[in-house]
Amino acid sequence: AHWQQRMTLVHIGSQADAIAAIDAGVDGLAHLFEDSAPRPDFIAKVVAHHIFVVPTLTVLESETGKASGASLVTDPDLGPKLRRDERDSLSASFRFKTHMLDLNHARAAVAALVAAGVPILAGTDAGNPGTAHGASLHRELELLVSAGMTPVQALRAATSVPARVFSLRDRGRIAPGFRADLVLVAGEPDRDILATRRIVAVWRNGAAVAR
């Protein structure tokens, strides 16, 4: 992939998978892991190889048998905007749950990576049980904050950090000449991350979006 001038982003399912991908020269990791507590050598490898990480705590939570999106279905602001198929998906979880998976391992990995200055991107792996495109990002931000990120760090993980990592130079921040991709919410999401759910209006490239 690098010979073809392409970035490499690898899905992993265990800490051993993550280390193997890093050793192979990957640029980023999709998912963290729930099979074991993060080892110091894992954190050191991520830092040394300048890896970025998309934890996808939302889908990892569903792998433990808990419907990660259930709270979104009952949310008074988001719930009424969801289609029936989205509500069904958000209320589901993986059937292969195992006692060997522990979301706290992934949370600990996020905290250690943030402390080490590793770029964290917000993503959900939507399409899987417990997720729905768009809505699940609100749960992901909540989980990232529960893992030790500040609300501001979580907001950056969904905006400016992905734009920088993927070289999208016309978006991700509010600045002159940038795309006007904006979400107006009622509240202060830089203090309370749940405020992202109280959406008042949305603009995409300067055009209002009907909700």
Tab-separated table of C-alpha atoms in Angstrom:
chain	number	residue	atom	x	y	z
A	1	ALA	CA	0.000	0.000	0.000
A	2	HIS	CA	2.800	2.412	0.837
A	3	TRP	CA	4.514	1.603	-2.452
A	4	GLN	CA	1.264	2.765	-4.090
A	5	GLN	CA	1.354	5.985	-2.017
A	6	ARG	CA	-1.616	4.872	0.071
A	7	MET	CA	-2.303	5.196	3.772
A	8	THR	CA	-2.928	1.900	5.568
A	9	LEU	CA	-5.636	1.546	8.191
A	10	VAL	CA	-6.037	-1.943	9.657
A	11	HIS	CA	-8.942	-3.463	11.581
A	12	ILE	CA	-7.733	-5.420	14.610
A	13	GLY	CA	-9.489	-7.627	17.146
A	14	SER	CA	-6.869	-8.269	19.807
A	15	GLN	CA	-3.789	-6.690	21.315
A	16	ALA	CA	-1.623	-9.217	19.473
A	17	ASP	CA	-3.304	-8.200	16.193
A	18	ALA	CA	-2.594	-4.546	16.945
A	19	ILE	CA	1.092	-5.161	17.630
A	20	ALA	CA	1.434	-7.297	14.470
A	21	ALA	CA	-0.174	-4.544	12.382
A	22	ILE	CA	2.150	-1.914	13.823
A	23	ASP	CA	5.183	-4.094	13.185
A	24	ALA	CA	3.998	-4.468	9.571
A	25	GLY	CA	4.093	-0.697	9.123
A	26	VAL	CA	0.423	0.311	9.411
A	27	ASP	CA	-0.451	4.021	9.663
A	28	GLY	CA	-3.549	3.631	11.808
A	29	LEU	CA	-5.593	1.143	13.800
A	30	ALA	CA	-9.356	0.708	13.558
A	31	HIS	CA	-10.705	-0.617	16.880
A	32	LEU	CA	-8.925	-1.155	20.131
A	33	PHE	CA	-9.103	-4.451	22.000
A	34	GLU	CA	-10.953	-5.982	24.937
A	35	ASP	CA	-9.010	-9.202	25.358
A	36	SER	CA	-6.307	-7.845	27.670
A	37	ALA	CA	-5.098	-4.744	29.492
A	38	PRO	CA	-2.893	-2.503	27.324
A	39	ARG	CA	0.770	-3.453	27.700
A	40	PRO	CA	3.491	-0.811	27.962
A	41	ASP	CA	5.132	-2.155	24.796
A	42	PHE	CA	1.887	-1.647	22.852
A	43	ILE	CA	1.697	2.009	23.880
A	44	ALA	CA	5.414	2.458	23.153
A	45	LYS	CA	5.046	0.945	19.655
A	46	VAL	CA	2.100	3.216	18.816
A	47	VAL	CA	4.109	6.263	19.857
A	48	ALA	CA	7.338	5.190	18.153
A	49	HIS	CA	5.594	4.432	14.849
A	50	HIS	CA	3.406	7.575	14.930
A	51	ILE	CA	0.195	5.568	14.689
A	52	PHE	CA	-3.274	7.082	14.928
A	53	VAL	CA	-6.101	5.103	16.548
A	54	VAL	CA	-9.870	4.917	15.993
A	55	PRO	CA	-10.999	3.129	19.189
A	56	THR	CA	-14.645	2.414	18.140
A	57	LEU	CA	-15.664	1.901	21.764
A	58	THR	CA	-19.288	1.811	20.607
A	59	VAL	CA	-18.980	-1.433	18.694
A	60	LEU	CA	-16.614	-2.908	21.294
A	61	GLU	CA	-19.258	-2.279	23.947
A	62	SER	CA	-21.798	-4.174	21.840
A	63	GLU	CA	-19.350	-7.072	21.541
A	64	THR	CA	-19.548	-7.514	25.313
A	65	GLY	CA	-23.275	-8.181	25.017
A	66	LYS	CA	-24.492	-4.686	25.935
A	67	ALA	CA	-26.536	-2.772	23.353
A	68	SER	CA	-24.333	0.292	23.077
A	69	GLY	CA	-27.004	2.391	21.370
A	70	ALA	CA	-29.897	1.641	23.710
A	71	SER	CA	-29.565	4.978	25.497
A	72	LEU	CA	-29.818	6.797	22.154
A	73	VAL	CA	-33.176	5.195	21.412
A	74	THR	CA	-34.638	6.536	24.670
A	75	ASP	CA	-32.900	9.916	24.409
A	76	PRO	CA	-35.626	12.615	24.191
A	77	ASP	CA	-33.667	14.593	21.581
A	78	LEU	CA	-32.305	11.836	19.363
A	79	GLY	CA	-34.886	9.082	19.784
A	80	PRO	CA	-37.723	10.794	17.874
A	81	LYS	CA	-35.407	11.374	14.885
A	82	LEU	CA	-34.512	7.690	14.484
A	83	ARG	CA	-36.070	5.348	11.942
A	84	ARG	CA	-37.443	2.040	13.141
A	85	ASP	CA	-34.558	0.070	11.599
A	86	GLU	CA	-32.084	2.358	13.364
A	87	ARG	CA	-33.841	1.865	16.701
A	88	ASP	CA	-33.772	-1.891	16.179
A	89	SER	CA	-30.056	-1.884	15.381
A	90	LEU	CA	-29.166	0.397	18.292
A	91	SER	CA	-31.083	-1.864	20.679
A	92	ALA	CA	-29.183	-4.977	19.573
A	93	SER	CA	-25.811	-6.429	20.553
A	94	PHE	CA	-23.490	-9.149	19.307
A	95	ARG	CA	-24.631	-12.693	20.036
A	96	PHE	CA	-21.141	-14.111	20.487
A	97	LYS	CA	-20.506	-12.205	23.737
A	98	THR	CA	-17.839	-13.772	25.900
A	99	HIS	CA	-16.683	-13.225	29.458
A	100	MET	CA	-13.149	-12.814	28.072
A	101	LEU	CA	-14.004	-9.401	26.598
A	102	ASP	CA	-13.851	-6.390	28.910
A	103	LEU	CA	-14.550	-2.862	27.691
A	104	ASN	CA	-12.418	-1.532	30.538
A	105	HIS	CA	-9.328	-2.817	28.711
A	106	ALA	CA	-10.191	-0.596	25.743
A	107	ARG	CA	-10.959	2.323	28.051
A	108	ALA	CA	-7.571	1.908	29.725
A	109	ALA	CA	-5.893	1.818	26.322
A	110	VAL	CA	-7.596	5.081	25.312
A	111	ALA	CA	-6.456	6.770	28.525
A	112	ALA	CA	-2.874	5.583	28.054
A	113	LEU	CA	-2.799	6.614	24.388
A	114	VAL	CA	-4.189	10.069	25.164
A	115	ALA	CA	-1.613	10.529	27.904
A	116	ALA	CA	1.097	9.582	25.378
A	117	GLY	CA	-0.145	12.170	22.863
A	118	VAL	CA	-1.431	9.680	20.290
A	119	PRO	CA	-4.029	11.060	17.805
A	120	ILE	CA	-7.447	9.614	18.659
A	121	LEU	CA	-10.244	9.684	16.057
A	122	ALA	CA	-13.935	9.207	16.801
A	123	GLY	CA	-15.520	6.380	14.817
A	124	THR	CA	-18.223	3.784	15.431
A	125	ASP	CA	-17.965	0.977	12.833
A	126	ALA	CA	-21.681	1.587	12.252
A	127	GLY	CA	-23.615	-1.162	10.532
A	128	ASN	CA	-22.897	-3.603	13.320
A	129	PRO	CA	-25.360	-4.525	16.100
A	130	GLY	CA	-25.748	-1.719	18.640
A	131	THR	CA	-24.895	1.006	16.122
A	132	ALA	CA	-26.489	3.308	13.555
A	133	HIS	CA	-24.807	5.741	11.204
A	134	GLY	CA	-24.693	9.241	12.646
A	135	ALA	CA	-26.495	8.625	15.919
A	136	SER	CA	-23.813	6.294	17.302
A	137	LEU	CA	-21.206	9.019	17.136
A	138	HIS	CA	-22.931	10.676	20.101
A	139	ARG	CA	-22.477	7.485	22.140
A	140	GLU	CA	-18.858	7.214	20.968
A	141	LEU	CA	-18.109	10.729	22.224
A	142	GLU	CA	-19.679	9.835	25.567
A	143	LEU	CA	-17.574	6.664	25.820
A	144	LEU	CA	-14.372	8.509	24.905
A	145	VAL	CA	-15.015	10.968	27.739
A	146	SER	CA	-15.746	8.073	30.106
A	147	ALA	CA	-12.352	6.667	29.084
A	148	GLY	CA	-10.523	9.789	30.223
A	149	MET	CA	-10.680	12.256	27.352
A	150	THR	CA	-11.928	15.748	28.091
A	151	PRO	CA	-15.061	16.866	26.229
A	152	VAL	CA	-12.896	19.203	24.125
A	153	GLN	CA	-10.531	16.342	23.223
A	154	ALA	CA	-13.514	14.184	22.257
A	155	LEU	CA	-14.953	16.958	20.069
A	156	ARG	CA	-11.599	17.352	18.348
A	157	ALA	CA	-11.506	13.584	17.789
A	158	ALA	CA	-14.661	13.990	15.701
A	159	THR	CA	-13.648	17.152	13.839
A	160	SER	CA	-10.187	18.671	13.540
A	161	VAL	CA	-8.105	15.571	14.294
A	162	PRO	CA	-9.586	13.387	11.498
A	163	ALA	CA	-9.274	16.322	9.093
A	164	ARG	CA	-5.583	16.654	9.952
A	165	VAL	CA	-4.829	12.920	9.876
A	166	PHE	CA	-6.537	12.409	6.503
A	167	SER	CA	-5.204	15.697	5.042
A	168	LEU	CA	-8.674	17.196	4.553
A	169	ARG	CA	-7.457	20.773	4.534
A	170	ASP	CA	-10.792	22.491	3.927
A	171	ARG	CA	-12.767	21.225	6.911
A	172	GLY	CA	-12.692	20.146	10.551
A	173	ARG	CA	-12.460	23.651	12.027
A	174	ILE	CA	-14.422	26.890	11.961
A	175	ALA	CA	-12.128	29.228	10.021
A	176	PRO	CA	-12.238	31.587	7.006
A	177	GLY	CA	-12.270	29.653	3.737
A	178	PHE	CA	-13.221	26.336	5.356
A	179	ARG	CA	-16.379	24.367	4.561
A	180	ALA	CA	-19.284	25.539	6.686
A	181	ASP	CA	-20.128	22.115	8.110
A	182	LEU	CA	-21.776	23.172	11.347
A	183	VAL	CA	-23.957	21.750	14.101
A	184	LEU	CA	-25.759	24.131	16.446
A	185	VAL	CA	-26.652	22.586	19.805
A	186	ALA	CA	-28.423	23.788	22.925
A	187	GLY	CA	-25.817	23.659	25.680
A	188	GLU	CA	-22.064	23.584	26.147
A	189	PRO	CA	-20.593	20.381	24.701
A	190	ASP	CA	-17.099	21.535	25.690
A	191	ARG	CA	-18.277	21.033	29.282
A	192	ASP	CA	-20.995	18.372	28.909
A	193	ILE	CA	-20.468	16.026	25.978
A	194	LEU	CA	-24.122	14.933	26.108
A	195	ALA	CA	-25.033	18.398	24.823
A	196	THR	CA	-24.105	17.219	21.309
A	197	ARG	CA	-27.408	15.353	21.310
A	198	ARG	CA	-29.480	18.518	21.719
A	199	ILE	CA	-29.245	19.525	18.059
A	200	VAL	CA	-30.965	22.745	17.022
A	201	ALA	CA	-29.772	23.072	13.414
A	202	VAL	CA	-27.306	21.567	10.922
A	203	TRP	CA	-25.504	23.083	7.939
A	204	ARG	CA	-23.555	21.129	5.333
A	205	ASN	CA	-21.165	23.210	3.260
A	206	GLY	CA	-23.190	26.296	4.171
A	207	ALA	CA	-26.594	24.856	3.253
A	208	ALA	CA	-29.180	24.189	5.945
A	209	VAL	CA	-30.085	20.508	6.305
A	210	ALA	CA	-33.725	19.572	6.959
A	211	ARG	CA	-33.928	17.248	9.948
